[in-house]
Coordinates of C-alpha atoms and ligand atoms in Angstrom, one line a residue:
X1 CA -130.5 -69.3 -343.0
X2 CA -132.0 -68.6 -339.7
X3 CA -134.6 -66.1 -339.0
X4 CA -135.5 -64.8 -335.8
X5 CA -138.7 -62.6 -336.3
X6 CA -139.5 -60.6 -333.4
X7 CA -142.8 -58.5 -334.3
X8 CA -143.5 -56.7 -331.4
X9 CA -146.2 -54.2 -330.5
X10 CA -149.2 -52.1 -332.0
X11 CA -148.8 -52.6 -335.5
X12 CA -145.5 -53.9 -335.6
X13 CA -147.1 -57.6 -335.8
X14 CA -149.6 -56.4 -338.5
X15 CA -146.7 -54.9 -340.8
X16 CA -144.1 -57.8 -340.1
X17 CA -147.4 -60.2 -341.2
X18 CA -147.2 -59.1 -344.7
X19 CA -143.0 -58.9 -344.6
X20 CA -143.4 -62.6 -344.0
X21 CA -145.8 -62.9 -346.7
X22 CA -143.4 -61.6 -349.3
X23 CA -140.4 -64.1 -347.9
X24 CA -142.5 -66.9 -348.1
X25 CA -143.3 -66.4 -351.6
X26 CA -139.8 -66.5 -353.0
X27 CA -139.7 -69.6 -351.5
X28 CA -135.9 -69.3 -350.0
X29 CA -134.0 -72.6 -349.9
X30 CA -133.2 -73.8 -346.3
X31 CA -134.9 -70.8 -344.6
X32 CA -135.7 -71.5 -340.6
X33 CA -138.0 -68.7 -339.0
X34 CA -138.5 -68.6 -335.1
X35 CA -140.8 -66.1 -333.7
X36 CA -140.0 -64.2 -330.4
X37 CA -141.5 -61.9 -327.8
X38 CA -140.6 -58.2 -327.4
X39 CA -141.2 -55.3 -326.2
X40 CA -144.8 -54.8 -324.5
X41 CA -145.6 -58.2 -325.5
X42 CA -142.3 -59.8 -323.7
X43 CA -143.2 -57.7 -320.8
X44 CA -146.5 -59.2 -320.8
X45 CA -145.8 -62.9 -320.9
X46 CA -142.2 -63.0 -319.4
X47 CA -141.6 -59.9 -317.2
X48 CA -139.5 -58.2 -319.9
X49 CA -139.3 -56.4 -322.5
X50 CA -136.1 -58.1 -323.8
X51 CA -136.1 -61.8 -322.3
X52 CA -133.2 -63.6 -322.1
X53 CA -134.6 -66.6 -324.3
X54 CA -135.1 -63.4 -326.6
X55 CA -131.6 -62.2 -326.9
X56 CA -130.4 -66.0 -327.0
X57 CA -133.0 -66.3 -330.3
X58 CA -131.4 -63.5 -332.0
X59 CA -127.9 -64.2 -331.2
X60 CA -128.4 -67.5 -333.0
X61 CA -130.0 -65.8 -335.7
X62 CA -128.3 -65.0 -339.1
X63 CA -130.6 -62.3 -339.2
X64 CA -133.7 -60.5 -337.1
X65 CA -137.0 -58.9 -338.8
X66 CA -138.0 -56.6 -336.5
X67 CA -141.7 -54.9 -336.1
X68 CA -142.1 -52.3 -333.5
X69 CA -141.8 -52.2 -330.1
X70 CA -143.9 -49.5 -327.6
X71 CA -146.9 -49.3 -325.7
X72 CA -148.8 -46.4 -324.3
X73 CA -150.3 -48.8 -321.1
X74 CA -146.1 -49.2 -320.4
X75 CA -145.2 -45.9 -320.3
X76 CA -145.0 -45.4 -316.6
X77 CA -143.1 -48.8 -316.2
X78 CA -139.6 -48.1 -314.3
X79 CA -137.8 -47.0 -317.9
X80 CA -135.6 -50.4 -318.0
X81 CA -139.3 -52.4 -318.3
X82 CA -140.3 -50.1 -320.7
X83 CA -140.8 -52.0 -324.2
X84 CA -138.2 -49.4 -326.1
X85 CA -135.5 -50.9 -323.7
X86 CA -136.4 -54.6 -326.1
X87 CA -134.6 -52.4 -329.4
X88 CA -132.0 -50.8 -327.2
X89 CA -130.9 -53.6 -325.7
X90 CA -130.7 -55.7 -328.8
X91 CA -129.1 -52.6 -331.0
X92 CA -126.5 -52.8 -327.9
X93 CA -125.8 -56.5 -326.8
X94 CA -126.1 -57.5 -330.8
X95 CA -123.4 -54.8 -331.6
X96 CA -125.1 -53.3 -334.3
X97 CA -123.3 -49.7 -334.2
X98 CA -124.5 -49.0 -338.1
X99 CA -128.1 -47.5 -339.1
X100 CA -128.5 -47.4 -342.9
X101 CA -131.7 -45.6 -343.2
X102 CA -132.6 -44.9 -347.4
X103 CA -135.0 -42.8 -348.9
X104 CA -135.9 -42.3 -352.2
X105 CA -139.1 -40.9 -354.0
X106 CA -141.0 -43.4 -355.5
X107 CA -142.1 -42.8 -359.4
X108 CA -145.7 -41.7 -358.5
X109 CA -145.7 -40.3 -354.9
X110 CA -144.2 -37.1 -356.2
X111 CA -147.2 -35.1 -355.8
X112 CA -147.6 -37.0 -352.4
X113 CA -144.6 -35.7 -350.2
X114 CA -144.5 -32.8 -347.7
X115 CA -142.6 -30.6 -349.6
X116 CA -143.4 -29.3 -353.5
X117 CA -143.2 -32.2 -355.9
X118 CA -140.2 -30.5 -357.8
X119 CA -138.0 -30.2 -354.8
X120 CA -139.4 -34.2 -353.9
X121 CA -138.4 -35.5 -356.8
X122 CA -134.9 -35.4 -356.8
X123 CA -134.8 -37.6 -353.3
X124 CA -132.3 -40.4 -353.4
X125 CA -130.2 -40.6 -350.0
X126 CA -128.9 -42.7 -347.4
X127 CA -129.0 -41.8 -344.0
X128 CA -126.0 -43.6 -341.7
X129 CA -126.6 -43.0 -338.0
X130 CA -124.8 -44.6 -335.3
X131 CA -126.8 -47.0 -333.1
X132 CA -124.4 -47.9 -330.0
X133 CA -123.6 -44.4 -328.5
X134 CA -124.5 -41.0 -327.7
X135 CA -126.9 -40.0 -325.3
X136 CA -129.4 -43.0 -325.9
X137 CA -126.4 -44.5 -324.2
X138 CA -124.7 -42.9 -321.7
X139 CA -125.7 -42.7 -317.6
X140 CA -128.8 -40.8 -317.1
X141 CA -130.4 -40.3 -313.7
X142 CA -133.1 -38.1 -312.1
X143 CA -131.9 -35.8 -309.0
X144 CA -132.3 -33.1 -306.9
X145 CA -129.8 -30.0 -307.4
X146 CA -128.9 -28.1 -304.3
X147 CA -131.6 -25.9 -303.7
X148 CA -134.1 -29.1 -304.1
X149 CA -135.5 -28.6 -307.4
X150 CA -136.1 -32.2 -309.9
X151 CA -133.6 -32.4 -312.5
X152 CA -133.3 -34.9 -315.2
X153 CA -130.0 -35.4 -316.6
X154 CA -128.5 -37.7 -319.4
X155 CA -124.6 -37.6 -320.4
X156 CA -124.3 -37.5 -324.1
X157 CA -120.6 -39.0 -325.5
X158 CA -118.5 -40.6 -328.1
X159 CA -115.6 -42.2 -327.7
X160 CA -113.1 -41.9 -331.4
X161 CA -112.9 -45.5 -331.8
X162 CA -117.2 -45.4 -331.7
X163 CA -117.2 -42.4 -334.2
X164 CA -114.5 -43.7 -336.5
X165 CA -116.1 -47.1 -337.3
X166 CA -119.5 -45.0 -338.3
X167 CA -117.3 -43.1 -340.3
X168 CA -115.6 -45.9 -341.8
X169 CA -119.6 -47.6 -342.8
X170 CA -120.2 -43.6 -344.1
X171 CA -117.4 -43.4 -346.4
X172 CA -118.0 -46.8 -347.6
X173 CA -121.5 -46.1 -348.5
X174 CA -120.5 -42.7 -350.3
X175 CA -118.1 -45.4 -352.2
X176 CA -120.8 -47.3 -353.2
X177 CA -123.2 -44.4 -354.4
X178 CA -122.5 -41.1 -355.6
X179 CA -119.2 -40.7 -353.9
X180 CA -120.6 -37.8 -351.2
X181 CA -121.1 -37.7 -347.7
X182 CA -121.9 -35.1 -345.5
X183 CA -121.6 -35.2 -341.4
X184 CA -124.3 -34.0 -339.2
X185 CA -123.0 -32.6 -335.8
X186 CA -123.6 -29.7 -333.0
X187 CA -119.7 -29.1 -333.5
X188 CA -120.5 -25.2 -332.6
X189 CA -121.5 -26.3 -329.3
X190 CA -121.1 -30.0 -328.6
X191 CA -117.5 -31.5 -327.3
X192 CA -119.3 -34.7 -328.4
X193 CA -119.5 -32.9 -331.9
X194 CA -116.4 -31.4 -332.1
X195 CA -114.1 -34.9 -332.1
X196 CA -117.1 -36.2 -334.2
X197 CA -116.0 -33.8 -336.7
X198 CA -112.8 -34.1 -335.9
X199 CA -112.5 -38.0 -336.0
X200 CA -114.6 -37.7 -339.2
X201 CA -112.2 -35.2 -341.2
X202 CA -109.2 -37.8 -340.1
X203 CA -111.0 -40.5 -341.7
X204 CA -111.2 -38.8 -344.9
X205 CA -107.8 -39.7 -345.7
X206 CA -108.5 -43.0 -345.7
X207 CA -111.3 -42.4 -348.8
X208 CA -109.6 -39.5 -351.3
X209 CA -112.3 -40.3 -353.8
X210 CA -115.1 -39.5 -351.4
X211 CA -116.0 -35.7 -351.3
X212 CA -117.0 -34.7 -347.1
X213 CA -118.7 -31.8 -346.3
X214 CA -119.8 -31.0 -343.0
X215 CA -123.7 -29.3 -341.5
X216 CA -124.7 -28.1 -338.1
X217 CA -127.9 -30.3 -337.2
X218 CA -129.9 -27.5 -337.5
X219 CA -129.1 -26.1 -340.8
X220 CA -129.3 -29.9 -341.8
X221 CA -132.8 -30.0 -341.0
X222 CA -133.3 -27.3 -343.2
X223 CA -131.5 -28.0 -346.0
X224 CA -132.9 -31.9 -346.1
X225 CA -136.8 -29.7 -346.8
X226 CA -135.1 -26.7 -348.8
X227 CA -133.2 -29.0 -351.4
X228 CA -133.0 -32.8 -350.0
X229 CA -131.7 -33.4 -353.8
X230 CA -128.6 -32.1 -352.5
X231 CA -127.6 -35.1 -350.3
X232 CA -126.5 -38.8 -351.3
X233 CA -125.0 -40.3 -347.7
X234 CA -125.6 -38.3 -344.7
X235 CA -123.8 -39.6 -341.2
X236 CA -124.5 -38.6 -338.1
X237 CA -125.1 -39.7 -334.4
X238 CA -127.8 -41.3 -332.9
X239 CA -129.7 -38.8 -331.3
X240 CA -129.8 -36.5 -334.5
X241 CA -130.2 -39.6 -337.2
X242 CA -133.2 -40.9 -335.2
X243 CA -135.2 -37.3 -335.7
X244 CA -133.9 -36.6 -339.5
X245 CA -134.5 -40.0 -340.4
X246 CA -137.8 -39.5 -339.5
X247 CA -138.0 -36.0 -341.5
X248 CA -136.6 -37.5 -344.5
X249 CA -139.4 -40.4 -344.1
X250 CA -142.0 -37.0 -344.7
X251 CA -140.6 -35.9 -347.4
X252 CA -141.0 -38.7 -349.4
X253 CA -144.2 -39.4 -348.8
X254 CA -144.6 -41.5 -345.5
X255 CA -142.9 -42.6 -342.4
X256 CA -144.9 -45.9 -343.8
X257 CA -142.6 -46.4 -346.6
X258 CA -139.3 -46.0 -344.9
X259 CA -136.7 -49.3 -343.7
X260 CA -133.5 -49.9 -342.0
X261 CA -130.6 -51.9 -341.2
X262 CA -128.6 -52.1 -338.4
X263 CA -125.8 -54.2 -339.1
X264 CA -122.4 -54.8 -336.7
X265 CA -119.7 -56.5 -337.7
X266 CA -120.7 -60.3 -337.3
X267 CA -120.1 -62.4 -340.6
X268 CA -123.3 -65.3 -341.5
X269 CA -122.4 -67.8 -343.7
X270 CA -124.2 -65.6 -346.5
X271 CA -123.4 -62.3 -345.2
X272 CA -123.3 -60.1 -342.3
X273 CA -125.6 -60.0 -339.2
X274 CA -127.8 -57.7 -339.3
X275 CA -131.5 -56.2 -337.3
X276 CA -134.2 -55.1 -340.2
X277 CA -136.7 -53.0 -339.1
X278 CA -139.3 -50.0 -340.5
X279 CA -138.1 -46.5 -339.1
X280 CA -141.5 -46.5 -337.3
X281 CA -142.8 -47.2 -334.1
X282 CA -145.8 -49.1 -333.2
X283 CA -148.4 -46.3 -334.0
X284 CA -150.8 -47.2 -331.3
X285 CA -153.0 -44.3 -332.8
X286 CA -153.7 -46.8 -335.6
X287 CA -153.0 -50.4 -334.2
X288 CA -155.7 -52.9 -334.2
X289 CA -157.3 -51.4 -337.6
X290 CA -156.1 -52.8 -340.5
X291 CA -154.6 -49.7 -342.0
X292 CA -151.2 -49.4 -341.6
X293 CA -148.3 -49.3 -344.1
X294 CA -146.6 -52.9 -344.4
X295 CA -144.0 -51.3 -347.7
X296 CA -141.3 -49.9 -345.1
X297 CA -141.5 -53.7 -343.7
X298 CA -141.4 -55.4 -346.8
X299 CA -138.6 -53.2 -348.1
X300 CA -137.0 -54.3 -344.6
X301 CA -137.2 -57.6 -345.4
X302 CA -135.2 -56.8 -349.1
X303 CA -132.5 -55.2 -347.3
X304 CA -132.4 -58.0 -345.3
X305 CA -132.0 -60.5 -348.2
X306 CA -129.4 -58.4 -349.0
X307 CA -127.3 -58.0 -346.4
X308 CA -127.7 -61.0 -344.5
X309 CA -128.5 -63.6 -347.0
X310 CA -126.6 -62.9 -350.0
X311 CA -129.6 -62.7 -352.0
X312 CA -129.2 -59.4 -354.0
X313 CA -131.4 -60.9 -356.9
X314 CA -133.9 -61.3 -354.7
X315 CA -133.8 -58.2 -352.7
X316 CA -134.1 -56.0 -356.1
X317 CA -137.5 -58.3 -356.8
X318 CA -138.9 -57.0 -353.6
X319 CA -138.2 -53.5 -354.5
X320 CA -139.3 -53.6 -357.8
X321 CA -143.0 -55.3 -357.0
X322 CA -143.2 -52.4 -354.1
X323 CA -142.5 -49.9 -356.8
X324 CA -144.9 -51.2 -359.1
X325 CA -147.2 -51.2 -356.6
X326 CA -146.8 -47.9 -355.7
X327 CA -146.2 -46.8 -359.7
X328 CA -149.7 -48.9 -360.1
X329 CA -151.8 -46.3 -357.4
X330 CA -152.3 -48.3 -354.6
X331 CA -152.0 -46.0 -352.2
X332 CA -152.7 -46.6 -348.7
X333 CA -154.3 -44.4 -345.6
X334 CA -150.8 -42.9 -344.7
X335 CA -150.8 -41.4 -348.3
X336 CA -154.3 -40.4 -348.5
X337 CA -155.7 -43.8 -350.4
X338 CA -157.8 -46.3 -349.7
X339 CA -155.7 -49.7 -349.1
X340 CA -155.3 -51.1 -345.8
X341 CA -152.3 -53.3 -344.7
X342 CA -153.7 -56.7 -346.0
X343 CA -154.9 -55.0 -349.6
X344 CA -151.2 -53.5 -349.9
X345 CA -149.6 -56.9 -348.9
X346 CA -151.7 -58.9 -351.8
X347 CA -150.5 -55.9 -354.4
X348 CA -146.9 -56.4 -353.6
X349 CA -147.3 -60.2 -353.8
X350 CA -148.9 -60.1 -357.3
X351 CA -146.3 -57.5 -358.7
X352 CA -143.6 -60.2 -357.4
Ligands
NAD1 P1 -144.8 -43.9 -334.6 O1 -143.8 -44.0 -335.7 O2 -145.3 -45.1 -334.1 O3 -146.1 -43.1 -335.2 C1 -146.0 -41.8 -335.7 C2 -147.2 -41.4 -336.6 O4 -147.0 -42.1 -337.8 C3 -148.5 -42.0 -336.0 O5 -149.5 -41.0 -336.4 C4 -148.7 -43.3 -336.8 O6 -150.0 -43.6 -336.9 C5 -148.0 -43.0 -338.1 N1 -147.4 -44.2 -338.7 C6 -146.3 -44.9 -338.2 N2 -146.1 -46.0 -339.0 C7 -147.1 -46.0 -339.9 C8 -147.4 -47.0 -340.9 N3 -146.6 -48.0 -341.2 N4 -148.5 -46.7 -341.7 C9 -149.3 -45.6 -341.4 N5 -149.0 -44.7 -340.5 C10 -147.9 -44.9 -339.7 O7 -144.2 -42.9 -333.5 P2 -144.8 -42.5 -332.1 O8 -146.3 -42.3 -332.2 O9 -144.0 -41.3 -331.7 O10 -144.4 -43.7 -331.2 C11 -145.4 -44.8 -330.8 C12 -144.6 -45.8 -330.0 O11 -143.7 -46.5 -330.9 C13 -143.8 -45.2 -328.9 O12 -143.9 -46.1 -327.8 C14 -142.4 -45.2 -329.4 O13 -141.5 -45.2 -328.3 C15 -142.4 -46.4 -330.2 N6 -141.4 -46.4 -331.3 C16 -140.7 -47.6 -331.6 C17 -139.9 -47.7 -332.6 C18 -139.2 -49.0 -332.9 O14 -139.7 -50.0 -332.4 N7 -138.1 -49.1 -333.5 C19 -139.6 -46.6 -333.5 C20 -140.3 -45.4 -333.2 C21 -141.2 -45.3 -332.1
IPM2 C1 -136.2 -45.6 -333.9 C2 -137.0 -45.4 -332.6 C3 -136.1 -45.8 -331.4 C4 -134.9 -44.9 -331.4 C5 -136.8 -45.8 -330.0 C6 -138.1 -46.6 -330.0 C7 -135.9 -46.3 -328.9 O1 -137.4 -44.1 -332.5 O2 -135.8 -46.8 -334.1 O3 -136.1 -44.7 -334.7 O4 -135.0 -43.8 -330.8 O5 -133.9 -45.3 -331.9
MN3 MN1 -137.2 -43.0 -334.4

C-alpha cells in the first residue's frame, strides 16, 4: 500500500501529524508513505502550488492523506499560483468527481452543537457533492462590459454524463444506509439545476428501492438547522456541497470533527483510489499554536483505510477510539475545552 501524504499549509501539517500517528500505530503490513509539497508550501520551494513531481507522487499513490492547503501571504498570487489551485488540480487531473462528506453527532457533544441538543441529536447523514464540475470548473475571466465598468464572470455547468455518475455514487450510498436521498439544486432558476434534477429523477429508475426527494438550496439550508434528523444522503453540486458541508460540520459540533473522501473510479489492489482530507481549510487564524482539531484528520485517515485499503476492521477501530475519546470529555479549543492538537492525538492513540 502506497501512501502519498501531502500535508500542506497552516494547520494542515499539525492535523495530518497526529493522522499519521494513528496509522502508524496499527502497524499496517507493507505500508510505504512519501511526503509531498502543496499548496503554499509547493509554491514556496518549487514555484507551485501543485508541482509536477507532486501530481506524479499521487498518481502512483494507492491513496493521498491530505491536510490543508491556503495561505493568506498568497492571496494576491495570479489565482493559478494560488495554493487552492494544489486541491483543484488534484480533485481534477486525479478524477475524483465523488465527495462523501459524513456527519454524525458524537455521544457527548450533544449539548455542544449550534443548534438545540434535541434537534442535534438525531444527526446521522452523508453529504455527496460532486468535485469535477460546476462553477469551481468552468471558464472564468475578469472584463470590462461596454460602458467600461470591471466585471467578474465565472460560467457555472454540468454536462448529464457529469451529473449522472454523482447520482449513480448518491443512490448507492442511500443503498447502503437508510435507503433516502435527497438532491440539492437552484432548479427554480438554474439551467445547470434544472437537468441536474432532471438527470437525477432519470436515474431513479435505476434504484426503485431508494426513496428521492428533491430541495431548493435554500430551503436546504434551512431545513439541515430546522430538523437535520430528517436527512440520511444528501447530493448536490460542488458549489452548494462545499457551503452545506461546512454548515452541517456546525451543527454537530465543529468544522474540527468533520472528514471526507473523494474517490473516482480508479481500482488499487485493495480498493479504490481515493483523496482523504478534513472539510477544513488551513485556519491560519489558528496555525502555528498547538490547538487545532486533529479528529476530522484522523477520521480521514479511517475512511481512507476503508476505501482504499480494504481495511474495514481497521477503519471502525479508528472511529471507535475517536468516539471514546470524545464520549471520555476531551474536548478541544474548537468545542470549548482545553486539549490542544498533540493532547487529543495521545487520547485517540490510547483509546486505540
Ligand atoms: P478554515 O476551515 O480554514 O477555518 C474556518 C474557521 O474554522 C477558522 O476560525 C478556523 O480557526 C476554524 N477551524 C478550522 N479547522 C479547525 C480545526 N481543525 N480545529 C479548530 N478550529 C478549526 O476556513 P477559512 O478560514 O475560510 O480558510 C482558510 C484558508 O484555507 C483559505 O486559504 C481557504 O482557501 C483554505 N481552505 C482550504 C481547504 C482545503 O485545503 N481543502 C478547505 C477550506 C478552506
Ligand atoms: C473544501 C475547500 C475547497 C473547495 C477550496 C479550498 C478550493 O473549501 O475542500 O471544502 O471549495 O472545495
Ligand atoms: Mn469548503
Amino acid at each position: 500500500m502506497k501512501l502519498a501524504v501531502l500535508a500542506g499549509d497552516g494547520i494542515g501539517p499539525e492535523v495530518t501529524a497526529q493522522a499519521l500517528r494513528v496509522l502508524d500505530a496499527l502497524r499496517l503490513p507493507r505500508l510505504t508513505i512519501w511526503h509531498g509539497d502543496v499548496g503554499g508550501a509547493g509554491y514556496r520551494r518549487h514555484g507551485h502550488p501543485l508541482p509536477p513531481e507532486t501530481l506524479e507522487m499521487a498518481k502512483a499513490a494507492d491513496a493521498v492523506l491530505f491536510g490543508a492547503v491556503g495561505d493568506p501571504d498568497c492571496d494576491a498570487l495570479e489565482r493559478r499560483l494560488r495554493p487552492e489551485q494544489a486541491i483543484l488540480g488534484l480533485r481534477r487531473e486525479l478524477g475524483l468527481f465523488a465527495n462523501l462528506r459524513p456527519a454524525r453527532m458524537f455521544d457527548g457533544l450533544e449539548d455542544l452543537s449550534a443548534l438545540r441538543p434535541e434537534i442535534a441529536r438525531r444527526i446521522d447523514l452523508l453529504i455527496v457533492r460532486e468535485l469535477n464540475g460546476d462553477v469551481y470548473f468552468g471558464e472564468k475571466g475578469m472584463r470590462r462590459t461596454a460602458d467600461g465598468r470591471r466585471e467578474g464572470w465565472d460560467a457555472m455547468s454540468y454536462a448529464e454524463d457529469e451529473v449522472r455518475r454523482i447520482a449513480r455514487t448518491g443512490f448507492a450510498a442511500a443503498a447502503s444506509r437508510k435507503g433516502r436521498l435527497t438532491s440539492v439544486d437552484k432548479a427554480n432558476v438554474l439551467e445547470t439545476s434544472q437537468l441536474w434534477r432532471d438527470v437525477m429523477v432519470e436515474t431513479a429508475a435505476e434504484f426503485p428501492e431508494i426513496a428521492l426527494d428533491h430541495l431548493y438550496v435554500d430551503n436546504a439550508a434551512m431545513q439541515l438547522v430546522k430538523d437535520p434528523g430528517q436527512f440520511d444522503v444528501i447530493v448536490t453540486g460542488n458549489l452548494f456541497g462545499d457551503i452545506l458541508s461546512d454548515q452541517a460540520s456546525m451543527c454537530v459540533g465543529s468544522i474540527g470533527l468533520l472528514p471526507s473522501a473523494a474517490l473516482g473510479e480508479r481500482q488499487t489492489e485493495h480498493g479504490i483510489f481515493g483523496l482523504y482530507e478534513p472539510i477544513h481549510g488551513s485556519a491560519p487564524d489558528i496555525a502555528g499554536q498547538g490547538g487545532a482539531n486533529p479528529l476530522a484528520a484522523i477520521l480521514s485517515a479511517a475512511m481512507m483505510l476503508r476505501h482504499s485499503f480494504g481495511r474495514e476492521d481497521d477503519a471502525a477501530r479508528v472511529e471507535q477510539a475517536v468516539a471514546r475519546t470524545l464520549a471520555s470529555g476531551i474536548r478541544g479549543y474548537d468545542l470549548g475545552g482545553q486539549a490542544g492538537t498533540l493532547a487529543i492525538g495521545d487520547a485517540v492513540l490510547a483509546n486505540l
